[in-house]
């Protein structure tokens, strides 16, 4: 599958009349030529100061910095252009002064795949120089960019003369090696963001001002640029971006030159539309359909009180868009949530499965809400998914407690036993109760991002639910094999998510938005049996043993469906930024009448951790809005 980010940015790059070959030759002959014979005298002080702040050049000294600039060639690369790697460029180091480069690799079929972003201040090409190998990736300007080029021989001389430069390079390489082994939420967030309205009359200036205030509340310096507030000089944009933590480019509804510049400058693009109104067709290009979603422009839907979600917005479900987000009218909490997401500070909450022990999730959530912790992205498996869906629905503590108590304590959904041809239970009670509480709400229409995990027995892998009816996804993630009938989806059998991924922190990290809170309630409950071999006992003796505490068929099936993989569970716990693991002695998977005790156990445990400053890892994500 071809990654469409490359095609997308090529679409918006300047299109000269010359052929591609002539364009490449002109790029090499003119763009890569030094701007002055005496580079030290020519380079402005702003460039020197900027370079001195980059990781590769920090604390190397005036002499080394001057020598680096003397051997460097300063050039610009328009958004969408490919950096030619022929000739001397095959082995050269490039320092991104302004803008951003995308790294693309080829698969066996020759298709391009986006693998990394190289922002301003970072370097690329040093591995080829050190190893002496030819480059293995394609570099594309994701937006108008400025770079410094240092040839292989010159770079080797610099490393030999200046040990501090060599040390900085080693630190860069070590940092990148560590990043490859850490979870993806540690990646650098976008610094330049384009907001392009799809419908006429959208007040993009008001949206930009609201986001600027939300960023300021987090201690982030944001700059907002419209067509009448920006300069036409390329270096001016680089300086403006250098002076701000985040820059918002406000595009226009028409495909004007300013809009194209916004698209070229942006690390991340949001197309802004009014929910419920037909989305225009001019964004639907053949090459943008069927590609990797996360490389597509994202959709920001502005909602009035009665507006539908994306599922009822004509053109919303099958358009060339990646993720989608909602901002409700006059809702400051939605603006704050969107700002956290843009800043890489959105809080993710992952709730593990655990049968009745999952009631403790309700207590942990109560304690976190009292500490003003927002929940921006919510996910889970099995019982954890049910509670997470309630949070995504916007239920407060009272409503969440009332609905969970009604569905699992007062209604006893696991009681419609049947002839066990497919499962011990018919599952109609569970289905009815889930539909009663979640109605016909669809996952993609929830104001908060939500996902849950089931296990695909047909394909032998975990199945992630991020669209479709909420109740149906929950029915799949609680379908303990043998206890409840599987859910059939596109001829595949879906059962309890706990079977393959009971604590889906790894799924949360793919959203790469900020800190992750995990609540693991599986505990270390073991089915310890003092009785003799079951197969050798008469049924009457088995019945007597169960009355004395031996596990029943329901207990065995529930434990089998939620035990998960201990290695996966341990890795998931290590991936969280903040982990809650409430002790619940005496509360088992089937302790449905222990609702109040489990909730209180979760609340007390979370409160103790919070009082001990357990929320420091959330930083400025806290306190902006109540979840």
Coordinates of C-alpha atoms in Angstrom, one line a residue:
X1 CA 0.0 0.0 0.0
X2 CA 1.4 3.4 -1.0
X3 CA 1.6 5.9 1.8
X4 CA -0.3 8.9 0.6
X5 CA 1.5 11.6 2.5
X6 CA 4.1 11.8 -0.3
X7 CA 1.3 12.1 -3.0
X8 CA -0.5 14.6 -0.8
X9 CA 2.4 17.0 -0.4
X10 CA 3.4 16.6 -4.1
X11 CA -0.1 17.7 -5.0
X12 CA 0.5 21.1 -3.2
X13 CA 4.1 21.8 -4.3
X14 CA 4.8 24.5 -6.9
X15 CA 4.4 23.1 -10.4
X16 CA 6.8 24.7 -12.9
X17 CA 6.3 24.2 -16.6
X18 CA 9.6 22.3 -16.9
X19 CA 9.8 18.5 -16.9
X20 CA 10.6 16.6 -13.7
X21 CA 14.1 15.8 -15.0
X22 CA 14.7 19.5 -15.7
X23 CA 13.4 20.4 -12.3
X24 CA 15.7 18.0 -10.6
X25 CA 18.7 19.3 -12.6
X26 CA 17.8 22.9 -11.7
X27 CA 17.4 21.9 -8.0
X28 CA 20.9 20.6 -8.0
X29 CA 22.5 23.4 -10.0
X30 CA 20.9 26.3 -8.2
X31 CA 19.4 25.4 -4.9
X32 CA 22.4 23.6 -3.6
X33 CA 24.8 26.3 -4.6
X34 CA 26.2 28.4 -1.7
X35 CA 24.6 31.8 -1.5
X36 CA 28.0 33.6 -1.1
X37 CA 31.6 32.7 -1.6
X38 CA 32.4 33.7 1.9
X39 CA 29.8 31.8 3.9
X40 CA 30.8 33.1 7.3
X41 CA 30.4 36.7 6.2
X42 CA 27.1 36.0 4.5
X43 CA 25.2 34.0 7.0
X44 CA 22.9 36.2 9.2
X45 CA 23.3 36.2 13.0
X46 CA 19.8 34.7 13.4
X47 CA 21.0 31.6 11.5
X48 CA 24.1 31.2 13.6
X49 CA 22.1 31.6 16.9
X50 CA 19.5 29.1 15.7
X51 CA 22.2 26.6 14.7
X52 CA 24.0 27.0 18.1
X53 CA 20.7 25.9 19.8
X54 CA 20.4 22.7 17.8
X55 CA 21.4 19.4 19.5
X56 CA 24.2 18.7 16.9
X57 CA 25.9 22.1 17.6
X58 CA 25.2 22.7 21.3
X59 CA 28.3 23.9 23.3
X60 CA 30.7 23.2 20.4
X61 CA 32.3 26.6 20.7
X62 CA 32.5 29.6 18.4
X63 CA 35.4 28.2 16.4
X64 CA 33.7 24.9 15.6
X65 CA 30.4 26.7 14.8
X66 CA 32.2 29.0 12.4
X67 CA 34.0 26.1 10.7
X68 CA 30.7 24.2 10.4
X69 CA 29.1 27.1 8.7
X70 CA 32.1 27.6 6.5
X71 CA 31.7 24.0 5.1
X72 CA 27.9 24.2 4.9
X73 CA 25.7 25.1 2.0
X74 CA 22.5 26.9 2.9
X75 CA 19.5 26.2 0.6
X76 CA 15.7 26.1 0.5
X77 CA 13.4 23.2 -0.6
X78 CA 9.8 24.0 -1.4
X79 CA 7.1 21.9 0.2
X80 CA 6.5 18.6 -1.7
X81 CA 9.9 18.6 -3.4
X82 CA 12.1 15.5 -3.2
X83 CA 15.7 16.1 -2.0
X84 CA 17.8 14.8 -4.7
X85 CA 20.4 12.2 -3.4
X86 CA 22.5 11.8 -6.5
X87 CA 26.2 12.5 -6.7
X88 CA 27.8 14.1 -3.6
X89 CA 24.4 14.2 -2.0
X90 CA 24.4 10.4 -1.8
X91 CA 26.5 10.7 1.3
X92 CA 26.0 14.1 3.0
X93 CA 24.7 15.4 6.3
X94 CA 21.6 17.7 6.2
X95 CA 20.6 19.9 9.1
X96 CA 17.0 21.1 9.0
X97 CA 17.1 24.8 9.8
X98 CA 13.4 25.5 9.2
X99 CA 10.5 23.4 8.0
X100 CA 10.3 19.7 8.1
X101 CA 11.4 16.6 6.1
X102 CA 9.6 13.4 5.7
X103 CA 11.5 10.1 5.5
X104 CA 10.0 7.5 3.1
X105 CA 11.1 4.0 2.3
X106 CA 10.1 1.6 -0.5
X107 CA 8.5 -1.8 -0.2
X108 CA 8.9 -4.7 -2.5
X109 CA 6.4 -3.3 -4.9
X110 CA 8.2 0.1 -5.1
X111 CA 5.5 1.9 -3.1
X112 CA 6.5 4.7 -0.7
X113 CA 5.8 4.5 3.0
X114 CA 6.2 7.3 5.5
X115 CA 8.4 6.2 8.4
X116 CA 9.6 9.4 10.2
X117 CA 9.5 13.2 10.5
X118 CA 12.6 15.2 10.7
X119 CA 11.7 18.6 12.3
X120 CA 13.7 21.8 12.5
X121 CA 16.9 21.3 14.6
X122 CA 17.4 17.7 13.7
X123 CA 19.9 16.1 11.3
X124 CA 19.5 13.4 8.6
X125 CA 22.1 11.5 6.5
X126 CA 24.7 11.1 9.2
X127 CA 24.3 7.3 9.3
X128 CA 25.2 7.0 5.6
X129 CA 28.3 9.2 6.2
X130 CA 29.5 7.2 9.1
X131 CA 28.7 3.7 7.7
X132 CA 29.8 4.6 4.2
X133 CA 26.6 3.1 2.8
X134 CA 24.3 4.6 0.2
X135 CA 21.1 6.2 1.6
X136 CA 18.2 3.8 1.9
X137 CA 15.4 6.4 2.2
X138 CA 13.7 9.2 0.2
X139 CA 13.6 12.6 1.8
X140 CA 10.7 14.9 1.0
X141 CA 10.0 18.4 2.2
X142 CA 6.7 18.2 4.1
X143 CA 6.6 22.0 4.0
X144 CA 8.8 24.8 2.7
X145 CA 12.1 24.1 4.4
X146 CA 15.6 25.5 4.8
X147 CA 18.6 23.2 5.2
X148 CA 22.3 23.2 5.7
X149 CA 24.3 20.6 3.7
X150 CA 27.7 19.3 4.7
X151 CA 29.5 16.9 2.5
X152 CA 31.0 13.6 3.7
X153 CA 34.7 14.7 3.6
X154 CA 34.0 18.0 5.3
X155 CA 31.9 16.4 8.0
X156 CA 34.6 13.8 8.8
X157 CA 37.1 16.6 9.1
X158 CA 34.8 18.5 11.5
X159 CA 34.4 15.4 13.6
X160 CA 38.1 14.8 13.8
X161 CA 38.9 18.5 14.8
X162 CA 36.1 19.0 17.3
X163 CA 35.5 16.3 19.9
X164 CA 32.5 18.1 21.3
X165 CA 30.8 17.8 17.9
X166 CA 31.5 14.1 17.8
X167 CA 30.1 13.8 21.3
X168 CA 26.9 15.6 20.3
X169 CA 26.6 13.2 17.3
X170 CA 26.9 10.2 19.5
X171 CA 24.2 11.5 21.8
X172 CA 21.9 12.0 18.9
X173 CA 22.4 8.5 17.7
X174 CA 21.9 7.0 21.2
X175 CA 18.7 9.1 21.7
X176 CA 17.3 7.8 18.4
X177 CA 18.2 4.2 19.3
X178 CA 16.3 4.6 22.6
X179 CA 13.3 6.1 20.8
X180 CA 13.0 3.0 18.6
X181 CA 12.6 0.8 21.7
X182 CA 10.2 3.1 23.6
X183 CA 6.5 3.5 23.0
X184 CA 5.3 5.9 20.3
X185 CA 3.8 8.4 22.7
X186 CA 7.2 9.9 23.2
X187 CA 7.5 11.2 19.6
X188 CA 7.7 14.9 19.1
X189 CA 4.4 16.6 18.4
X190 CA 3.7 18.8 15.4
X191 CA 4.9 22.4 15.8
X192 CA 3.1 23.9 12.8
X193 CA -0.6 23.3 12.2
X194 CA -2.8 24.4 9.3
X195 CA -6.5 25.0 9.9
X196 CA -8.3 25.1 6.5
X197 CA -12.1 25.7 6.4
X198 CA -14.1 23.6 4.1
X199 CA -17.3 25.7 4.3
X200 CA -17.6 29.4 3.7
X201 CA -18.4 31.5 6.8
X202 CA -16.4 29.5 9.3
X203 CA -14.7 32.0 11.7
X204 CA -11.2 30.6 11.6
X205 CA -9.8 33.7 13.4
X206 CA -12.1 33.0 16.4
X207 CA -11.0 29.4 16.4
X208 CA -7.4 30.4 16.3
X209 CA -7.8 32.9 19.1
X210 CA -9.5 30.3 21.3
X211 CA -6.7 27.8 20.7
X212 CA -4.1 30.5 21.4
X213 CA -5.7 31.1 24.8
X214 CA -5.9 27.4 25.6
X215 CA -2.2 27.0 24.7
X216 CA -1.4 29.9 27.0
X217 CA -3.2 28.2 29.9
X218 CA -0.7 25.3 29.4
X219 CA 2.3 27.6 29.3
X220 CA 2.7 27.2 25.5
X221 CA 3.6 30.2 23.4
X222 CA 1.4 30.0 20.2
X223 CA 1.5 32.2 17.2
X224 CA -1.5 32.6 14.8
X225 CA -0.9 33.6 11.1
X226 CA -3.5 34.6 8.6
X227 CA -2.9 35.9 5.0
X228 CA -2.8 39.5 6.2
X229 CA -0.5 39.0 9.1
X230 CA 2.3 37.1 7.5
X231 CA 5.3 38.1 5.5
X232 CA 6.1 36.8 2.0
X233 CA 9.8 36.0 2.8
X234 CA 10.6 32.3 3.4
X235 CA 13.1 33.0 6.2
X236 CA 10.5 35.2 8.0
X237 CA 8.4 32.0 8.6
X238 CA 11.4 30.1 9.9
X239 CA 12.1 32.9 12.4
X240 CA 8.5 33.2 13.5
X241 CA 8.3 29.4 14.1
X242 CA 11.6 29.6 16.0
X243 CA 10.1 32.2 18.3
X244 CA 6.9 30.2 19.1
X245 CA 6.2 26.7 20.5
X246 CA 3.3 26.1 18.1
X247 CA 2.2 28.1 15.0
X248 CA -1.3 28.0 13.7
X249 CA -1.7 28.8 10.0
X250 CA -5.2 29.9 9.2
X251 CA -6.1 28.9 5.7
X252 CA -9.0 30.1 3.5
X253 CA -12.0 28.2 2.1
X254 CA -10.8 28.8 -1.4
X255 CA -7.6 27.0 -2.7
X256 CA -5.7 30.3 -2.8
X257 CA -2.0 30.7 -2.9
X258 CA -2.1 31.5 0.9
X259 CA -4.0 28.2 1.5
X260 CA -1.4 26.3 -0.5
X261 CA 1.4 27.9 1.6
X262 CA -0.4 27.0 4.8
X263 CA -0.6 23.4 3.6
X264 CA 3.1 23.3 2.7
X265 CA 4.2 24.9 6.0
X266 CA 2.1 22.6 8.2
X267 CA 3.4 19.5 10.0
X268 CA -0.3 18.6 10.6
X269 CA -3.3 19.6 8.6
X270 CA -6.9 20.0 9.9
X271 CA -9.8 20.6 7.5
X272 CA -12.5 22.5 9.4
X273 CA -16.1 21.8 8.6
X274 CA -19.6 22.2 10.1
X275 CA -21.0 18.9 11.3
X276 CA -24.0 17.7 9.3
X277 CA -23.2 19.8 6.1
X278 CA -22.1 18.1 2.9
X279 CA -18.3 18.1 2.7
X280 CA -16.9 19.5 -0.7
X281 CA -15.6 17.1 -3.3
X282 CA -12.5 18.9 -4.4
X283 CA -10.5 17.2 -1.6
X284 CA -11.4 13.7 -2.9
X285 CA -8.6 12.9 -5.2
X286 CA -8.2 9.3 -6.5
X287 CA -4.7 8.9 -5.0
X288 CA -5.9 9.9 -1.5
X289 CA -8.4 7.1 -1.2
X290 CA -7.6 3.8 0.3
X291 CA -4.3 4.9 1.8
X292 CA -3.0 4.9 5.4
X293 CA -5.4 6.9 7.5
X294 CA -2.9 8.5 9.8
X295 CA -1.1 10.1 7.0
X296 CA -4.2 11.9 5.7
X297 CA -5.3 15.4 6.7
X298 CA -7.5 15.2 9.8
X299 CA -11.1 16.5 10.0
X300 CA -12.2 19.0 12.7
X301 CA -16.0 19.2 12.9
X302 CA -17.7 22.2 14.5
X303 CA -21.0 21.1 16.2
X304 CA -24.0 23.1 17.2
X305 CA -26.2 21.6 20.0
X306 CA -28.3 19.6 17.6
X307 CA -25.8 18.8 14.9
X308 CA -25.1 15.1 14.0
X309 CA -21.7 13.5 14.1
X310 CA -19.5 12.4 11.3
X311 CA -21.7 9.3 10.5
X312 CA -24.5 11.7 9.4
X313 CA -22.3 14.3 7.7
X314 CA -22.5 13.7 4.0
X315 CA -19.1 12.7 2.7
X316 CA -17.6 12.4 6.1
X317 CA -17.2 8.6 6.4
X318 CA -15.6 7.9 3.0
X319 CA -13.5 11.1 2.4
X320 CA -9.7 11.4 2.3
X321 CA -9.5 12.1 6.0
X322 CA -7.6 10.5 8.8
X323 CA -8.7 11.0 12.4
X324 CA -11.6 13.3 13.1
X325 CA -12.3 15.6 16.1
X326 CA -15.2 17.5 17.5
X327 CA -15.5 21.0 19.0
X328 CA -19.0 21.8 20.2
X329 CA -20.4 25.4 20.1
X330 CA -19.3 27.5 23.1
X331 CA -17.7 24.5 24.8
X332 CA -14.4 25.6 26.3
X333 CA -13.7 22.0 27.4
X334 CA -13.6 20.9 23.8
X335 CA -11.3 23.7 22.8
X336 CA -9.0 22.7 25.8
X337 CA -9.1 19.1 24.8
X338 CA -8.3 19.9 21.1
X339 CA -5.4 22.1 22.3
X340 CA -4.0 19.3 24.5
X341 CA -4.2 16.9 21.5
X342 CA -2.3 19.4 19.3
X343 CA 0.3 20.0 22.0
X344 CA 0.9 16.3 22.6
X345 CA -0.6 16.5 26.1
X346 CA -3.9 14.7 25.6
X347 CA -4.5 12.2 28.4
X348 CA -5.2 8.6 27.5
X349 CA -7.1 6.3 29.9
X350 CA -6.8 2.5 29.5
X351 CA -9.0 0.2 31.6
X352 CA -8.3 -3.5 31.8
X353 CA -10.8 -6.3 31.9
X354 CA -11.5 -8.3 35.1
X355 CA -15.1 -9.2 35.5
X356 CA -16.7 -7.8 38.6
X357 CA -13.2 -6.5 39.7
X358 CA -13.7 -4.0 36.9
X359 CA -16.1 -2.1 39.2
X360 CA -13.0 -0.6 40.8
X361 CA -12.5 1.4 37.6
X362 CA -15.5 3.6 38.6
X363 CA -13.8 4.5 41.9
X364 CA -10.4 5.3 40.2
X365 CA -12.2 7.5 37.7
X366 CA -14.0 9.3 40.5
X367 CA -10.7 10.1 42.3
X368 CA -9.1 11.3 39.0
X369 CA -12.0 13.6 38.2
X370 CA -11.8 15.1 41.7
X371 CA -8.1 15.8 40.9
X372 CA -9.2 17.7 37.7
X373 CA -7.6 15.1 35.4
X374 CA -9.2 15.2 31.9
X375 CA -9.8 12.1 29.8
X376 CA -9.3 12.8 26.1
X377 CA -8.8 9.3 24.7
X378 CA -10.4 6.3 26.4
X379 CA -10.1 2.6 25.7
X380 CA -10.3 -0.8 27.3
X381 CA -11.1 -4.5 27.1
X382 CA -14.0 -6.5 28.4
X383 CA -15.5 -4.9 31.6
X384 CA -12.9 -2.1 31.3
X385 CA -14.3 -1.3 27.9
X386 CA -17.8 -1.0 29.2
X387 CA -16.8 1.5 31.9
X388 CA -14.6 3.4 29.4
X389 CA -17.5 3.7 27.0
X390 CA -19.5 5.3 29.8
X391 CA -16.8 7.9 30.2
X392 CA -16.7 8.5 26.5
X393 CA -20.4 9.0 26.6
X394 CA -19.9 11.9 29.0
X395 CA -21.6 10.2 32.0
X396 CA -20.7 11.8 35.4
X397 CA -19.8 9.7 38.4
X398 CA -23.5 9.3 39.6
X399 CA -24.7 8.3 36.1
X400 CA -21.8 5.9 35.5
X401 CA -22.3 4.3 38.9
X402 CA -26.1 4.0 38.4
X403 CA -25.9 2.5 35.0
X404 CA -23.1 0.0 35.8
X405 CA -24.9 -1.1 38.9
X406 CA -28.2 -1.6 37.0
X407 CA -26.6 -3.5 34.2
X408 CA -24.4 -5.9 36.1
X409 CA -25.7 -6.0 39.7
X410 CA -29.4 -5.5 39.7
X411 CA -30.1 -7.2 36.3
X412 CA -27.8 -10.2 36.6
X413 CA -27.2 -10.4 32.8
X414 CA -25.3 -13.7 33.1
X415 CA -28.3 -15.8 33.9
X416 CA -30.0 -16.8 30.7
X417 CA -28.6 -20.3 30.5
X418 CA -29.3 -22.5 27.5
X419 CA -28.4 -25.7 25.8
X420 CA -24.6 -25.2 25.4
X421 CA -24.3 -25.8 21.7
X422 CA -22.4 -22.5 21.1
X423 CA -22.2 -21.1 24.7
X424 CA -23.5 -21.7 28.2
X425 CA -25.6 -18.5 28.0
X426 CA -27.9 -17.2 25.2
X427 CA -26.5 -13.7 25.6
X428 CA -29.8 -11.9 25.0
X429 CA -29.8 -10.3 28.4
X430 CA -26.3 -8.9 27.9
X431 CA -27.2 -7.6 24.4
X432 CA -30.5 -6.0 25.6
X433 CA -28.8 -4.2 28.5
X434 CA -25.9 -2.9 26.4
X435 CA -28.4 -1.5 23.8
X436 CA -30.6 -0.1 26.6
X437 CA -27.7 2.0 28.1
X438 CA -25.8 2.9 24.9
X439 CA -28.7 3.1 22.4
X440 CA -27.7 3.6 18.8
X441 CA -24.7 5.8 19.5
X442 CA -21.8 5.1 17.2
X443 CA -18.1 5.2 18.3
X444 CA -17.2 7.7 15.6
X445 CA -19.8 10.1 16.8
X446 CA -18.6 10.2 20.4
X447 CA -17.1 13.6 21.4
X448 CA -14.1 11.8 23.0
X449 CA -11.9 9.3 21.1
X450 CA -12.8 5.8 22.2
X451 CA -11.7 2.3 21.3
X452 CA -12.2 -1.2 22.6
X453 CA -10.5 -4.5 21.8
X454 CA -12.0 -7.9 21.1
X455 CA -10.3 -11.2 20.0
X456 CA -10.8 -12.4 16.4
X457 CA -10.8 -16.2 16.6
X458 CA -11.1 -16.5 12.9
X459 CA -7.9 -14.6 12.1
X460 CA -6.1 -15.3 15.4
X461 CA -5.5 -11.7 16.4
X462 CA -6.8 -8.8 18.4
X463 CA -9.5 -6.7 16.8
X464 CA -9.7 -2.9 17.4
X465 CA -13.2 -1.3 17.4
X466 CA -12.9 2.4 16.6
X467 CA -16.1 2.8 14.6
X468 CA -19.6 1.2 14.5
X469 CA -22.3 0.9 17.1
X470 CA -21.0 1.2 20.7
X471 CA -23.2 -1.5 22.1
X472 CA -22.2 -4.0 19.4
X473 CA -18.5 -3.4 20.0
X474 CA -19.0 -3.9 23.7
X475 CA -21.0 -7.0 23.1
X476 CA -17.9 -8.4 21.3
X477 CA -15.4 -7.4 23.9
X478 CA -17.4 -9.1 26.7
X479 CA -18.1 -12.3 24.8
X480 CA -16.2 -14.7 27.0
X481 CA -15.6 -17.8 24.9
X482 CA -17.9 -20.7 25.9
X483 CA -19.9 -18.4 28.2
X484 CA -21.4 -15.9 25.8
X485 CA -22.0 -16.5 22.0
X486 CA -19.4 -14.8 19.8
X487 CA -20.2 -11.8 17.7
X488 CA -20.1 -12.4 14.0
X489 CA -18.5 -9.5 12.0
X490 CA -17.8 -10.0 8.3
X491 CA -17.8 -13.8 8.8
X492 CA -15.3 -13.5 11.6
X493 CA -15.9 -14.7 15.2
X494 CA -15.2 -12.0 17.8
X495 CA -14.9 -12.9 21.5
X496 CA -13.7 -11.2 24.7
X497 CA -10.8 -8.9 24.3
X498 CA -9.2 -10.2 27.4
X499 CA -8.3 -13.4 25.6
X500 CA -5.6 -11.7 23.5
X501 CA -5.1 -8.2 24.9
X502 CA -6.7 -7.6 28.3
X503 CA -4.9 -4.4 28.9
X504 CA -4.6 -2.6 25.5
X505 CA -2.0 0.1 26.4
X506 CA -0.2 -0.7 23.2
X507 CA -3.3 0.4 21.2
X508 CA -3.5 3.6 23.1
X509 CA 0.2 4.4 22.3
X510 CA -0.6 4.3 18.6
X511 CA -2.6 7.6 19.0
X512 CA 0.7 9.2 20.2
X513 CA -1.1 12.1 21.9
X514 CA 0.3 12.4 25.4
X515 CA 0.6 10.7 28.9
X516 CA -1.2 7.4 29.4
X517 CA -3.0 6.4 32.6
X518 CA -3.6 2.7 33.1
X519 CA -5.9 0.8 35.5
X520 CA -5.2 -2.9 35.9
X521 CA -7.8 -4.8 37.9
X522 CA -6.9 -8.3 36.8
X523 CA -5.0 -8.9 40.0
X524 CA -3.2 -12.2 40.7
X525 CA -6.3 -14.3 41.3
X526 CA -5.5 -18.0 40.8
X527 CA -7.9 -20.9 40.5
X528 CA -6.4 -23.0 43.3
X529 CA -8.2 -26.4 43.5
X530 CA -7.7 -28.8 46.4
X531 CA -10.1 -31.4 44.9
X532 CA -9.1 -34.4 43.0
X533 CA -9.2 -34.8 39.2
X534 CA -12.6 -33.6 38.0
X535 CA -12.9 -36.3 35.3
X536 CA -12.7 -39.0 37.8
X537 CA -15.4 -37.7 40.1
X538 CA -19.2 -38.5 40.0
X539 CA -21.4 -35.5 39.3
X540 CA -22.8 -35.5 42.8
X541 CA -19.4 -35.2 44.3
X542 CA -18.5 -32.5 41.9
X543 CA -21.6 -30.6 42.9
X544 CA -20.6 -30.9 46.6
X545 CA -17.1 -29.7 45.8
X546 CA -18.4 -26.6 44.0
X547 CA -20.5 -25.7 47.1
X548 CA -17.2 -25.8 49.1
X549 CA -15.5 -23.4 46.6
X550 CA -14.2 -25.5 43.7
X551 CA -14.5 -23.6 40.4
X552 CA -17.6 -24.0 38.3
X553 CA -17.8 -24.1 34.5
X554 CA -18.7 -20.4 34.6
X555 CA -15.7 -19.5 36.8
X556 CA -13.4 -21.5 34.5
X557 CA -14.7 -19.9 31.4
X558 CA -14.5 -16.4 32.8
X559 CA -10.9 -16.9 34.0
X560 CA -10.0 -18.3 30.5
X561 CA -11.5 -15.4 28.8
X562 CA -9.8 -12.7 30.8
X563 CA -6.5 -14.2 31.8
X564 CA -4.8 -12.7 28.7
X565 CA -1.1 -13.1 28.3
X566 CA 1.1 -12.4 31.3
X567 CA 4.1 -11.1 29.2
X568 CA 1.8 -8.7 27.3
X569 CA 0.3 -7.6 30.6
X570 CA 3.7 -6.8 32.1
X571 CA 4.8 -4.9 29.0
X572 CA 1.5 -2.9 29.1
X573 CA 2.0 -2.0 32.7
X574 CA 5.5 -0.7 31.9
X575 CA 4.2 1.4 29.0
X576 CA 1.9 3.5 31.2
X577 CA 2.9 6.9 32.6
X578 CA 0.7 6.4 35.6
X579 CA -0.5 3.0 36.8
X580 CA -3.3 2.1 39.2
X581 CA -3.5 -1.4 40.5
X582 CA -6.1 -1.4 43.4
X583 CA -5.9 -4.3 45.8
X584 CA -9.2 -6.1 46.2
X585 CA -8.9 -9.0 48.5
X586 CA -11.9 -11.3 48.5
X587 CA -13.4 -9.7 45.3
X588 CA -13.3 -12.2 42.4
X589 CA -14.3 -12.2 38.8
X590 CA -17.9 -13.1 39.7
X591 CA -18.3 -11.0 42.8
X592 CA -21.2 -9.1 41.3
X593 CA -22.7 -8.1 44.6
X594 CA -19.4 -6.5 45.7
X595 CA -20.0 -3.4 43.6
X596 CA -19.7 -0.9 46.4
X597 CA -16.6 -2.5 47.9
X598 CA -14.9 -2.6 44.6
X599 CA -15.7 1.0 43.8
X600 CA -14.5 2.1 47.2
X601 CA -11.3 0.0 46.8
X602 CA -10.5 1.7 43.5
X603 CA -11.3 5.2 44.9
X604 CA -9.2 4.7 48.1
X605 CA -6.2 3.3 46.1
X606 CA -6.3 6.1 43.5
X607 CA -6.7 8.8 46.2
X608 CA -3.6 7.5 48.1
X609 CA -1.5 7.7 44.9
X610 CA -2.8 11.1 44.0
X611 CA -2.1 12.5 47.5
X612 CA 1.5 11.2 47.1
X613 CA 1.9 13.5 44.1
X614 CA 1.3 10.6 41.7
X615 CA 0.0 13.0 39.0
X616 CA 3.3 14.8 38.4
X617 CA 3.8 12.9 35.1
X618 CA 0.6 14.5 33.7
X619 CA 2.2 18.0 34.0
X620 CA 0.2 20.8 32.4
X621 CA -2.5 18.4 31.1
X622 CA -4.3 18.7 34.5
X623 CA -6.6 21.4 35.7
X624 CA -7.8 23.0 32.5
X625 CA -11.2 21.3 32.3
X626 CA -13.1 18.8 34.2
X627 CA -13.5 15.5 32.5

